[in-house]
CSV table of C-alpha atoms in Angstrom, one decimal:
chain,number,residue,atom,x,y,z
A,1,UNK,CA,-26.1,-25.0,11.9
A,2,UNK,CA,-28.6,-27.4,10.2
A,3,UNK,CA,-29.6,-26.8,6.5
A,4,UNK,CA,-33.0,-25.5,7.8
A,5,UNK,CA,-31.4,-23.1,10.2
A,6,UNK,CA,-29.1,-21.9,7.5
A,7,UNK,CA,-32.0,-21.3,5.1
A,8,UNK,CA,-33.8,-19.3,7.8
A,9,UNK,CA,-30.7,-17.2,8.5
A,10,UNK,CA,-30.3,-16.6,4.7
A,11,UNK,CA,-33.9,-15.2,4.7
A,12,UNK,CA,-33.2,-13.0,7.7
A,13,UNK,CA,-29.9,-11.8,6.1
A,14,UNK,CA,-31.8,-10.7,3.1
A,15,UNK,CA,-34.1,-8.6,5.4
A,16,UNK,CA,-37.2,-10.9,5.2
A,17,UNK,CA,-39.5,-11.4,8.2
A,18,UNK,CA,-40.2,-15.2,8.4
A,19,UNK,CA,-43.8,-15.7,9.4
A,20,UNK,CA,-44.1,-19.5,8.7
A,21,UNK,CA,-42.0,-22.4,7.7
A,22,UNK,CA,-43.4,-25.3,5.7
A,23,UNK,CA,-41.2,-28.4,5.3
A,24,UNK,CA,-41.6,-31.6,3.4
A,25,UNK,CA,-40.5,-35.0,4.7
A,26,UNK,CA,-39.4,-37.6,2.1
A,27,UNK,CA,-39.3,-34.9,-0.5
A,28,UNK,CA,-39.9,-36.0,-4.1
A,29,UNK,CA,-39.7,-33.2,-6.7
A,30,UNK,CA,-42.8,-32.6,-8.8
A,31,UNK,CA,-42.2,-31.4,-12.4
A,32,UNK,CA,-45.2,-28.9,-12.3
A,33,UNK,CA,-44.6,-27.1,-9.0
A,34,UNK,CA,-41.6,-28.9,-7.3
A,35,UNK,CA,-43.9,-29.9,-4.4
A,36,UNK,CA,-46.8,-32.4,-4.5
A,37,UNK,CA,-50.5,-31.1,-4.8
A,38,UNK,CA,-51.2,-31.9,-1.1
A,39,UNK,CA,-48.2,-29.9,0.1
A,40,UNK,CA,-49.0,-27.1,-2.4
A,41,UNK,CA,-52.5,-26.8,-1.0
A,42,UNK,CA,-51.0,-26.6,2.5
A,43,UNK,CA,-48.6,-23.9,1.4
A,44,UNK,CA,-51.4,-21.9,-0.3
A,45,UNK,CA,-53.5,-22.0,2.9
A,46,UNK,CA,-50.4,-20.8,4.9
A,47,UNK,CA,-49.8,-17.9,2.5
A,48,UNK,CA,-53.4,-16.8,2.8
A,49,UNK,CA,-53.5,-17.1,6.6
A,50,UNK,CA,-50.3,-15.2,7.1
A,51,UNK,CA,-51.1,-12.7,4.3
A,52,UNK,CA,-47.6,-13.4,3.0
A,53,UNK,CA,-46.2,-11.2,0.2
A,54,UNK,CA,-43.3,-13.5,-0.7
A,55,UNK,CA,-42.6,-17.3,-0.7
A,56,UNK,CA,-39.0,-18.5,-0.7
A,57,UNK,CA,-38.1,-22.1,-1.6
A,58,UNK,CA,-34.9,-23.6,-0.3
A,59,UNK,CA,-34.6,-25.7,-3.6
A,60,UNK,CA,-33.9,-24.4,-7.1
A,61,UNK,CA,-37.0,-23.7,-9.1
A,62,UNK,CA,-37.2,-24.0,-12.9
A,63,UNK,CA,-38.8,-21.0,-14.6
A,64,UNK,CA,-42.0,-22.9,-15.3
A,65,UNK,CA,-42.3,-24.1,-11.7
A,66,UNK,CA,-41.8,-20.6,-10.4
A,67,UNK,CA,-44.5,-19.3,-12.8
A,68,UNK,CA,-46.9,-22.1,-11.8
A,69,UNK,CA,-46.4,-21.5,-8.1
A,70,UNK,CA,-46.9,-17.7,-8.4
A,71,UNK,CA,-50.2,-18.4,-10.2
A,72,UNK,CA,-51.4,-20.8,-7.5
A,73,UNK,CA,-50.3,-18.6,-4.5
A,74,UNK,CA,-51.0,-15.2,-6.1
A,75,UNK,CA,-47.8,-13.7,-4.7
A,76,UNK,CA,-44.1,-13.5,-5.6
A,77,UNK,CA,-42.0,-16.7,-5.4
A,78,UNK,CA,-38.2,-16.9,-5.5
A,79,UNK,CA,-35.8,-19.8,-4.9
A,80,UNK,CA,-32.5,-20.2,-3.0
A,81,UNK,CA,-30.5,-18.8,-5.9
A,82,UNK,CA,-32.7,-15.7,-6.2
A,83,UNK,CA,-32.4,-15.2,-2.4
A,84,UNK,CA,-28.6,-15.4,-2.4
A,85,UNK,CA,-28.4,-13.0,-5.4
A,86,UNK,CA,-30.6,-10.6,-3.4
A,87,UNK,CA,-28.2,-10.7,-0.4
A,88,UNK,CA,-25.2,-10.2,-2.7
A,89,UNK,CA,-26.9,-7.2,-4.4
A,90,UNK,CA,-27.4,-5.6,-0.9
A,91,UNK,CA,-23.8,-6.3,0.2
A,92,UNK,CA,-21.8,-5.3,-2.9
A,93,UNK,CA,-19.9,-2.1,-2.2
A,94,UNK,CA,-17.1,-1.9,-4.7
A,95,UNK,CA,-17.5,-1.2,-8.5
A,96,UNK,CA,-16.2,-4.7,-9.2
A,97,UNK,CA,-18.6,-6.4,-6.7
A,98,UNK,CA,-21.6,-4.6,-8.2
A,99,UNK,CA,-20.6,-5.7,-11.8
A,100,UNK,CA,-20.2,-9.3,-10.6
A,101,UNK,CA,-23.6,-9.3,-8.9
A,102,UNK,CA,-25.4,-7.7,-11.9
A,103,UNK,CA,-23.9,-10.3,-14.3
A,104,UNK,CA,-25.1,-13.1,-12.0
A,105,UNK,CA,-28.5,-11.6,-11.7
A,106,UNK,CA,-28.9,-11.2,-15.5
A,107,UNK,CA,-27.8,-14.8,-16.0
A,108,UNK,CA,-30.5,-15.8,-13.6
A,109,UNK,CA,-33.3,-13.7,-14.9
A,110,UNK,CA,-32.6,-14.3,-18.6
A,111,UNK,CA,-34.5,-17.7,-18.5
A,112,UNK,CA,-37.4,-16.2,-16.5
A,113,UNK,CA,-38.3,-13.3,-18.7
A,114,UNK,CA,-41.5,-15.0,-20.0
A,115,UNK,CA,-43.3,-14.6,-16.7
A,116,UNK,CA,-43.3,-10.9,-17.0
A,117,UNK,CA,-45.3,-10.9,-20.3
A,118,UNK,CA,-47.9,-13.7,-19.8
A,119,UNK,CA,-50.6,-11.0,-20.0
A,120,UNK,CA,-49.8,-10.3,-23.6
A,121,UNK,CA,-50.8,-12.2,-26.7
A,122,UNK,CA,-48.6,-15.2,-27.4
A,123,UNK,CA,-48.6,-16.7,-30.9
A,124,UNK,CA,-46.1,-18.7,-32.9
A,125,UNK,CA,-43.6,-16.8,-34.8
A,126,UNK,CA,-43.9,-16.0,-38.5
A,127,UNK,CA,-44.5,-13.0,-40.8
A,128,UNK,CA,-47.7,-11.3,-39.7
A,129,UNK,CA,-48.3,-13.7,-36.9
A,130,UNK,CA,-45.9,-12.3,-34.2
A,131,UNK,CA,-47.7,-11.2,-31.1
A,132,UNK,CA,-46.7,-8.2,-29.0
A,133,UNK,CA,-45.6,-10.4,-26.1
A,134,UNK,CA,-43.1,-12.2,-28.3
A,135,UNK,CA,-41.8,-8.9,-29.7
A,136,UNK,CA,-41.2,-7.5,-26.2
A,137,UNK,CA,-39.5,-10.7,-25.0
A,138,UNK,CA,-37.2,-10.7,-28.0
A,139,UNK,CA,-36.4,-7.0,-27.2
A,140,UNK,CA,-35.7,-7.8,-23.6
A,141,UNK,CA,-33.5,-10.8,-24.4
A,142,UNK,CA,-31.5,-8.7,-26.8
A,143,UNK,CA,-31.0,-5.9,-24.3
A,144,UNK,CA,-30.0,-8.4,-21.6
A,145,UNK,CA,-27.5,-10.1,-24.0
A,146,UNK,CA,-25.9,-6.7,-24.8
A,147,UNK,CA,-25.7,-5.8,-21.1
A,148,UNK,CA,-24.2,-9.1,-20.2
A,149,UNK,CA,-21.6,-8.7,-23.0
A,150,UNK,CA,-20.7,-5.2,-21.6
A,151,UNK,CA,-20.4,-6.5,-18.1
A,152,UNK,CA,-18.2,-9.4,-19.1
A,153,UNK,CA,-16.0,-7.0,-21.0
A,154,UNK,CA,-15.6,-4.7,-18.0
A,155,UNK,CA,-15.0,-7.7,-15.7
A,156,UNK,CA,-12.3,-8.9,-18.1
A,157,UNK,CA,-10.6,-5.5,-17.6
A,158,UNK,CA,-10.8,-6.1,-13.9
A,159,UNK,CA,-9.3,-9.6,-14.4
A,160,UNK,CA,-6.4,-8.1,-16.4
A,161,UNK,CA,-5.7,-5.5,-13.7
A,162,UNK,CA,-5.7,-8.1,-11.0
A,163,UNK,CA,-3.4,-10.3,-13.1
A,164,UNK,CA,-1.0,-7.4,-13.4
A,165,UNK,CA,-1.0,-6.9,-9.6
A,166,UNK,CA,-0.4,-10.6,-9.0
A,167,UNK,CA,2.5,-10.6,-11.6
A,168,UNK,CA,4.1,-7.6,-9.8
A,169,UNK,CA,3.9,-9.4,-6.5
A,170,UNK,CA,5.3,-12.6,-8.0
A,171,UNK,CA,8.2,-10.6,-9.5
A,172,UNK,CA,9.0,-9.1,-6.1
A,173,UNK,CA,8.4,-12.6,-4.6
A,174,UNK,CA,5.8,-11.4,-2.2
A,175,UNK,CA,3.7,-14.4,-1.1
A,176,UNK,CA,-0.1,-14.3,-1.1
A,177,UNK,CA,-2.2,-15.8,1.7
A,178,UNK,CA,-5.9,-16.2,1.0
A,179,UNK,CA,-8.6,-16.8,3.6
A,180,UNK,CA,-11.3,-19.2,2.5
A,181,UNK,CA,-14.1,-20.9,4.4
A,182,UNK,CA,-17.8,-21.4,4.9
A,183,UNK,CA,-19.8,-18.2,5.3
A,184,UNK,CA,-19.9,-16.8,8.9
A,185,UNK,CA,-16.8,-18.9,9.9
A,186,UNK,CA,-15.1,-15.7,11.2
A,187,UNK,CA,-12.8,-15.0,8.2
A,188,UNK,CA,-13.2,-11.2,8.3
A,189,UNK,CA,-12.7,-11.1,12.1
A,190,UNK,CA,-9.5,-13.1,11.7
A,191,UNK,CA,-8.5,-10.8,8.8
A,192,UNK,CA,-8.9,-7.7,10.9
A,193,UNK,CA,-6.9,-9.2,13.8
A,194,UNK,CA,-4.0,-10.2,11.6
A,195,UNK,CA,-3.8,-7.1,9.4
A,196,UNK,CA,-5.3,-4.5,11.8
A,197,UNK,CA,-7.7,-3.6,9.1
A,198,UNK,CA,-11.3,-2.4,9.5
A,199,UNK,CA,-13.2,-4.8,7.2
A,200,UNK,CA,-16.9,-5.1,8.0
A,201,UNK,CA,-17.4,-8.2,10.2
A,202,UNK,CA,-20.8,-9.4,11.5
A,203,UNK,CA,-22.5,-12.5,12.8
A,204,UNK,CA,-24.4,-13.0,9.6
A,205,UNK,CA,-24.2,-14.9,6.3
A,206,UNK,CA,-22.2,-13.2,3.5
A,207,UNK,CA,-21.1,-10.3,5.6
A,208,UNK,CA,-18.1,-10.0,3.3
A,209,UNK,CA,-18.7,-9.9,-0.5
A,210,UNK,CA,-16.0,-7.6,-1.9
A,211,UNK,CA,-12.4,-8.9,-1.8
A,212,UNK,CA,-9.9,-7.0,0.4
A,213,UNK,CA,-6.1,-7.2,0.2
A,214,UNK,CA,-3.8,-6.0,3.0
A,215,UNK,CA,0.0,-6.2,3.6
A,216,UNK,CA,1.1,-8.2,6.6
A,217,UNK,CA,4.7,-8.4,7.9
A,218,UNK,CA,5.8,-11.7,9.3
A,219,UNK,CA,8.9,-12.5,11.2
A,220,UNK,CA,11.5,-14.3,9.0
A,221,UNK,CA,9.3,-14.0,5.9
A,222,UNK,CA,8.8,-10.3,5.6
A,223,UNK,CA,5.9,-8.8,3.7
A,224,UNK,CA,3.0,-11.0,2.5
A,225,UNK,CA,-0.4,-10.1,1.0
A,226,UNK,CA,-3.4,-11.3,3.0
A,227,UNK,CA,-6.7,-11.6,1.0
A,228,UNK,CA,-10.2,-11.8,2.5
A,229,UNK,CA,-12.8,-13.4,0.1
A,230,UNK,CA,-16.5,-14.1,-0.1
A,231,UNK,CA,-17.7,-17.0,2.1
A,232,UNK,CA,-18.8,-20.3,0.5
A,233,UNK,CA,-22.0,-22.1,1.1
A,234,UNK,CA,-23.6,-25.5,0.3
A,235,UNK,CA,-24.9,-25.8,-3.3
A,236,UNK,CA,-23.4,-22.4,-4.2
A,237,UNK,CA,-25.0,-21.7,-7.6
A,238,UNK,CA,-22.6,-22.3,-10.5
A,239,UNK,CA,-23.4,-19.0,-12.1
A,240,UNK,CA,-22.4,-17.2,-8.9
A,241,UNK,CA,-19.1,-19.0,-8.9
A,242,UNK,CA,-18.6,-18.0,-12.6
A,243,UNK,CA,-19.4,-14.4,-11.9
A,244,UNK,CA,-17.0,-14.2,-9.0
A,245,UNK,CA,-14.1,-15.9,-10.7
A,246,UNK,CA,-12.2,-12.6,-11.0
A,247,UNK,CA,-12.4,-12.3,-7.2
A,248,UNK,CA,-11.7,-15.9,-6.5
A,249,UNK,CA,-8.5,-15.8,-8.7
A,250,UNK,CA,-6.8,-14.4,-5.6
A,251,UNK,CA,-7.5,-17.8,-4.1
A,252,UNK,CA,-6.5,-19.8,-7.2
A,253,UNK,CA,-3.1,-18.1,-7.3
A,254,UNK,CA,-2.4,-18.0,-3.5
A,255,UNK,CA,0.8,-19.4,-2.1
A,256,UNK,CA,-1.2,-20.6,1.0
A,257,UNK,CA,-4.9,-21.0,1.8
A,258,UNK,CA,-6.1,-20.5,5.3
A,259,UNK,CA,-9.3,-22.6,5.5
A,260,UNK,CA,-11.2,-21.0,8.4
A,261,UNK,CA,-13.6,-23.4,10.2
A,262,UNK,CA,-16.2,-22.8,12.9
A,263,UNK,CA,-14.7,-25.2,15.4
A,264,UNK,CA,-18.0,-25.5,17.3
A,265,UNK,CA,-20.3,-25.7,14.3
A,266,UNK,CA,-22.7,-28.7,14.3
A,267,UNK,CA,-22.4,-29.1,10.6
A,268,UNK,CA,-18.6,-28.6,10.5
A,269,UNK,CA,-17.8,-31.7,8.4
A,270,UNK,CA,-20.5,-30.8,5.8
A,271,UNK,CA,-19.3,-27.2,5.7
A,272,UNK,CA,-15.7,-28.2,5.1
A,273,UNK,CA,-16.9,-30.5,2.3
A,274,UNK,CA,-18.8,-27.7,0.7
A,275,UNK,CA,-15.7,-25.4,0.7
A,276,UNK,CA,-13.6,-28.2,-0.8
A,277,UNK,CA,-16.2,-28.6,-3.6
A,278,UNK,CA,-16.0,-24.9,-4.5
A,279,UNK,CA,-12.2,-25.0,-4.3
A,280,UNK,CA,-12.3,-27.9,-6.7
A,281,UNK,CA,-14.7,-26.1,-9.0
A,282,UNK,CA,-12.5,-23.0,-9.3
A,283,UNK,CA,-9.3,-25.0,-9.6
A,284,UNK,CA,-7.7,-24.2,-6.3
A,285,UNK,CA,-7.9,-27.7,-4.6
A,286,UNK,CA,-4.2,-28.3,-5.1
A,287,UNK,CA,-3.0,-25.2,-3.2
A,288,UNK,CA,-1.1,-25.6,0.1
A,289,UNK,CA,-3.7,-25.4,2.9
A,290,UNK,CA,-3.7,-24.8,6.6
A,291,UNK,CA,-6.9,-25.6,8.6
A,292,UNK,CA,-7.7,-22.8,11.1
A,293,UNK,CA,-10.2,-23.9,13.7
A,294,UNK,CA,-11.8,-20.6,14.8
A,295,UNK,CA,-14.2,-19.7,17.7
A,296,UNK,CA,-12.6,-22.0,20.3
A,297,UNK,CA,-13.8,-19.4,22.9
A,298,UNK,CA,-17.2,-21.0,22.4
A,299,UNK,CA,-15.9,-24.5,23.4
A,300,UNK,CA,-14.9,-25.9,26.7
A,301,UNK,CA,-11.4,-27.2,27.5
A,302,UNK,CA,-10.0,-26.3,24.0
A,303,UNK,CA,-6.7,-24.3,24.2
A,304,UNK,CA,-4.9,-22.6,21.3
A,305,UNK,CA,-2.4,-25.1,19.7
A,306,UNK,CA,-0.8,-26.3,16.5
A,307,UNK,CA,-1.3,-29.8,15.3
A,308,UNK,CA,1.3,-31.3,13.0
A,309,UNK,CA,1.5,-34.3,10.7
A,310,UNK,CA,4.0,-37.2,11.0
A,311,UNK,CA,6.6,-35.0,9.2
A,312,UNK,CA,6.2,-32.2,11.8
A,313,UNK,CA,4.5,-29.9,9.3
A,314,UNK,CA,1.6,-27.7,10.7
A,315,UNK,CA,-1.8,-28.9,9.4
A,316,UNK,CA,-4.2,-27.4,12.0
A,317,UNK,CA,-4.2,-24.4,14.3
A,318,UNK,CA,-6.8,-23.7,17.0
A,319,UNK,CA,-7.5,-20.0,17.6
A,320,UNK,CA,-10.2,-17.5,18.7
A,321,UNK,CA,-10.1,-14.5,16.3
A,322,UNK,CA,-12.7,-12.6,18.4
A,323,UNK,CA,-10.5,-12.8,21.5
A,324,UNK,CA,-7.2,-12.7,19.6
A,325,UNK,CA,-5.9,-15.9,21.2
A,326,UNK,CA,-3.7,-18.3,19.4
A,327,UNK,CA,-2.8,-15.8,16.7
A,328,UNK,CA,0.9,-16.0,17.5
A,329,UNK,CA,0.7,-19.8,16.9
A,330,UNK,CA,-1.1,-19.1,13.6
A,331,UNK,CA,1.7,-16.7,12.5
A,332,UNK,CA,4.3,-19.3,13.5
A,333,UNK,CA,2.5,-22.0,11.4
A,334,UNK,CA,2.3,-19.7,8.4
A,335,UNK,CA,5.9,-18.8,8.7
A,336,UNK,CA,6.9,-22.5,8.8
A,337,UNK,CA,4.8,-23.3,5.7
A,338,UNK,CA,5.9,-20.3,3.7
A,339,UNK,CA,9.5,-20.6,4.8
A,340,UNK,CA,10.4,-24.1,3.8
A,341,UNK,CA,13.6,-22.8,2.2
A,342,UNK,CA,14.4,-20.6,5.2
A,343,UNK,CA,18.2,-19.9,5.6
A,344,UNK,CA,19.5,-19.5,9.2
A,345,UNK,CA,23.1,-18.1,9.2
A,346,UNK,CA,25.6,-15.6,10.5
A,347,UNK,CA,26.5,-12.7,8.3
A,348,UNK,CA,29.5,-10.5,9.0
A,349,UNK,CA,29.1,-7.0,7.5
A,350,UNK,CA,31.6,-4.2,7.0
A,351,UNK,CA,30.7,-0.6,7.8
A,352,UNK,CA,29.9,0.2,4.1
A,353,UNK,CA,27.1,-2.4,4.1
A,354,UNK,CA,24.7,-0.3,6.2
A,355,UNK,CA,22.0,-0.4,3.5
A,356,UNK,CA,22.0,-4.2,3.5
A,357,UNK,CA,21.8,-4.2,7.3
A,358,UNK,CA,18.8,-1.8,7.1
A,359,UNK,CA,17.0,-4.0,4.5
A,360,UNK,CA,17.4,-7.1,6.7
A,361,UNK,CA,15.9,-5.3,9.7
A,362,UNK,CA,13.1,-3.9,7.5
A,363,UNK,CA,12.1,-7.4,6.5
A,364,UNK,CA,12.4,-8.6,10.2
A,365,UNK,CA,15.1,-11.1,9.1
A,366,UNK,CA,17.6,-10.3,12.0
A,367,UNK,CA,17.5,-12.6,15.0
A,368,UNK,CA,20.3,-10.9,16.9
A,369,UNK,CA,23.3,-8.6,16.3
A,370,UNK,CA,26.8,-8.5,17.8
A,371,UNK,CA,30.3,-7.3,16.9
A,372,UNK,CA,33.4,-9.5,16.5
A,373,UNK,CA,37.0,-8.9,17.5
A,374,UNK,CA,37.7,-7.1,14.2
A,375,UNK,CA,34.9,-4.7,14.9
A,376,UNK,CA,32.7,-6.1,12.1
A,377,UNK,CA,28.9,-6.2,12.6
A,378,UNK,CA,27.7,-9.8,12.7
A,379,UNK,CA,24.1,-10.4,12.1
A,380,UNK,CA,22.3,-13.7,12.8
A,381,UNK,CA,19.7,-13.8,10.0
A,382,UNK,CA,16.7,-15.9,9.1
A,383,UNK,CA,15.1,-15.4,5.7
A,384,UNK,CA,13.9,-17.2,2.6
A,385,UNK,CA,16.8,-18.3,0.4
A,386,UNK,CA,15.5,-16.5,-2.7
A,387,UNK,CA,15.2,-13.2,-0.8
A,388,UNK,CA,18.6,-13.5,0.9
A,389,UNK,CA,20.3,-14.2,-2.4
A,390,UNK,CA,18.7,-11.2,-4.0
A,391,UNK,CA,19.6,-8.8,-1.2
A,392,UNK,CA,23.2,-10.0,-1.0
A,393,UNK,CA,23.6,-9.7,-4.8
A,394,UNK,CA,22.2,-6.1,-4.7
A,395,UNK,CA,24.7,-5.2,-2.0
A,396,UNK,CA,27.6,-7.0,-3.8
A,397,UNK,CA,28.1,-9.4,-0.9
A,398,UNK,CA,29.2,-12.9,-1.9
A,399,UNK,CA,27.0,-15.8,-0.9
A,400,UNK,CA,29.8,-17.7,0.7
A,401,UNK,CA,30.2,-15.0,3.4
A,402,UNK,CA,27.3,-16.7,5.2
A,403,UNK,CA,28.4,-18.8,8.2
A,404,UNK,CA,26.8,-21.3,10.5
A,405,UNK,CA,25.3,-19.4,13.4
A,406,UNK,CA,27.2,-19.6,16.7
């Protein structure tokens, strides 16, 4: 998807009906109105011919440029940031998501308040010289600052609650896997297939906004937490990244990132770079990452497979989340990456260790079971070393009882 196609899809995702597209070749920003007078005249004529009610710019506008453009075209003007904020406001469903969107919107509108009061008297400040416009602006700015402070306080509470949840998972040594990727790469579809959840998934930008966590049981690893997060996009506004930091902390603290990529996307390399830049900005660029090339059903002669590096470690997996093909390979790759300290051994158990046996089966750590000549139950187990040590200690079974598997 080219930048122009992506911009048009953003407009459609917001619910706009696009009646005309005006583009500029060899674009040079103009301080007054972003575009040059000749292109501005062309745009004004297009607005009048189409009787357009809204003009959306794919670039970021300064408050003064936005004000000047609205005066020339006599209609509402918004930029790319305002467009994305509008989409986010439509898609937010949870209390947390709505708080995050409102904070980002207030950050955005705080510098643009002046345009709402240009019809009032504007005078320099001073006793007896303050105009009604300035008084109203100051009131609005104060109210916005108070509201932003309240939102930040409530989001900080959300942050503390999430941190408590993460610490509890870390204490119980439950790994976290976070799905990241460019918007509309198929993260939510993959999330639903892996976790059997019913998260909203659609062929549109920013279909997912609110974070979702689900438990997933993997062979040899046991329970893990799978997190679906908001999609990234090129030039994602910094204020949006800041507002969604509480959500993105699931990514920052994840044991493994699954970077979901549209395998057939024309702008695949640029999209991957955009995701890497956001991960760098939020401090998650150093997390272990597995590249998941999705939508291979749209490509010819591409089969599900795992690609490994020179050391034999999985680095790429090719899947189709929509058709549920290659998901077994994806789970295999995840297990290998999370189970680097995996223990494979035989464990003879007496009859009074039935609780330990049940726990090993519960965590899908038993490969097979048989009985020896003494009538002892012998389990062939595969499990992370830390988990196995904890379970054996709880059952008062010495570590040296483990044997090489037959």
